[in-house]
mmCIF file of C-alpha atoms in Angstrom:
data_model
loop_
_atom_site.group_PDB
_atom_site.id
_atom_site.type_symbol
_atom_site.label_atom_id
_atom_site.label_comp_id
_atom_site.label_asym_id
_atom_site.label_seq_id
_atom_site.Cartn_x
_atom_site.Cartn_y
_atom_site.Cartn_z
ATOM 1 C CA MET A 1 14.356 0.565 3.141
ATOM 2 C CA ALA A 2 17.787 -0.563 4.373
ATOM 3 C CA GLU A 3 18.405 2.897 5.834
ATOM 4 C CA ASN A 4 15.193 2.621 7.850
ATOM 5 C CA GLU A 5 16.241 -0.789 9.115
ATOM 6 C CA ASN A 6 19.667 0.581 10.050
ATOM 7 C CA GLN A 7 18.049 3.458 11.956
ATOM 8 C CA GLU A 8 15.802 0.985 13.790
ATOM 9 C CA ASN A 9 18.805 -1.161 14.733
ATOM 10 C CA ILE A 10 20.719 1.882 15.976
ATOM 11 C CA LEU A 11 17.735 3.030 18.027
ATOM 12 C CA LYS A 12 17.243 -0.463 19.447
ATOM 13 C CA ARG A 13 20.889 -0.600 20.585
ATOM 14 C CA ILE A 14 20.692 2.938 22.042
ATOM 15 C CA ASN A 15 17.657 1.850 24.060
ATOM 16 C CA GLU A 16 19.408 -1.318 25.246
ATOM 17 C CA LEU A 17 22.345 0.747 26.456
ATOM 18 C CA TYR A 18 20.003 3.259 28.105
ATOM 19 C CA HIS A 19 18.265 0.520 30.094
ATOM 20 C CA LYS A 20 21.578 -1.008 31.071
ATOM 21 C CA LYS A 21 22.793 2.414 32.233
ATOM 22 C CA GLU A 22 19.644 2.849 34.341
ATOM 23 C CA ASN A 23 19.998 -0.618 35.892
ATOM 24 C CA GLY A 24 23.639 -0.616 36.850
ATOM 25 C CA GLY A 25 25.792 1.474 34.616
ATOM 26 C CA LEU A 26 27.829 1.194 31.479
ATOM 27 C CA THR A 27 31.444 0.334 30.944
ATOM 28 C CA PRO A 28 33.566 3.088 29.357
ATOM 29 C CA GLU A 29 33.419 1.147 26.059
ATOM 30 C CA GLU A 30 29.636 0.952 26.188
ATOM 31 C CA GLU A 31 29.374 4.660 27.014
ATOM 32 C CA ALA A 32 31.573 5.455 23.993
ATOM 33 C CA GLU A 33 29.400 3.166 21.835
ATOM 34 C CA ARG A 34 26.252 4.879 23.131
ATOM 35 C CA LYS A 35 27.631 8.295 22.300
ATOM 36 C CA LYS A 36 28.743 7.217 18.807
ATOM 37 C CA LEU A 37 25.378 5.588 18.057
ATOM 38 C CA HIS A 38 23.489 8.631 19.298
ATOM 39 C CA GLU A 39 25.536 10.934 17.044
ATOM 40 C CA GLU A 40 24.982 8.636 14.052
ATOM 41 C CA TYR A 41 21.244 8.425 14.734
ATOM 42 C CA ILE A 42 20.927 12.228 14.925
ATOM 43 C CA LYS A 43 23.015 12.677 11.750
ATOM 44 C CA ASN A 44 20.820 10.195 9.844
ATOM 45 C CA PHE A 45 17.628 11.743 11.204
ATOM 46 C CA ARG A 46 18.685 15.233 10.110
ATOM 47 C CA ALA A 47 19.679 13.993 6.648
ATOM 48 C CA GLY A 48 16.313 12.276 6.213
ATOM 49 C CA PHE A 49 14.439 15.331 7.459
ATOM 50 C CA LYS A 50 16.376 17.590 5.088
ATOM 51 C CA GLN A 51 15.582 15.228 2.210
ATOM 52 C CA THR A 52 11.883 15.359 3.054
ATOM 53 C CA ILE A 53 11.828 19.149 3.253
ATOM 54 C CA GLU A 54 13.784 19.568 0.021
ATOM 55 C CA ASP A 55 11.379 17.260 -1.830
ATOM 56 C CA LEU A 56 8.282 19.050 -0.532
ATOM 57 C CA VAL A 57 6.064 20.909 -2.985
ATOM 58 C CA ILE A 58 3.715 23.419 -1.383
ATOM 59 C CA ILE A 59 0.420 24.357 -3.047
ATOM 60 C CA ASP A 60 -1.812 27.145 -1.683
ATOM 61 C CA LYS A 61 -5.608 26.863 -1.424
ATOM 62 C CA ASN A 62 -5.996 28.347 -4.915
ATOM 63 C CA GLY A 63 -3.836 25.638 -6.481
ATOM 64 C CA LYS A 64 -0.800 27.857 -7.015
ATOM 65 C CA GLU A 65 2.606 26.420 -6.149
ATOM 66 C CA ILE A 66 4.331 28.433 -3.413
ATOM 67 C CA THR A 67 7.375 26.230 -2.844
ATOM 68 C CA SER A 68 10.397 28.244 -1.682
ATOM 69 C CA GLU A 69 13.091 29.088 -4.207
ATOM 70 C CA LYS A 70 15.676 27.320 -2.053
ATOM 71 C CA ALA A 71 13.637 24.088 -2.182
ATOM 72 C CA LYS A 72 13.056 24.493 -5.922
ATOM 73 C CA ALA A 73 16.814 24.896 -6.478
ATOM 74 C CA ALA A 74 17.520 21.723 -4.469
ATOM 75 C CA GLN A 75 14.855 19.862 -6.449
ATOM 76 C CA ARG A 76 16.336 21.046 -9.772
ATOM 77 C CA LYS A 77 19.789 19.913 -8.649
ATOM 78 C CA LYS A 78 18.372 16.444 -7.938
ATOM 79 C CA GLY A 79 16.590 16.358 -11.300
ATOM 80 C CA LEU A 80 13.131 16.453 -9.708
ATOM 81 C CA ARG A 81 12.111 19.691 -11.470
ATOM 82 C CA LYS A 82 12.304 20.676 -15.101
ATOM 83 C CA ASP A 83 11.364 24.366 -14.688
#
């Protein structure tokens, strides 16, 4: 939950800086902050997306699991699978 809150705070600050840039410009320090926050936001987003994909279990319409071997290996490494 704290990670979500952190992401929201980062996004809020990015938006504040965006609006300031549109209405008059940013100082060099603010532009550096904007860039750093944007990079952090993207890094966190990708990590969360990867986590979601790795934890995904896919079942076909016949009830057979068709999860990729790469995802199964990641799940085993995390202790989510016992097979």
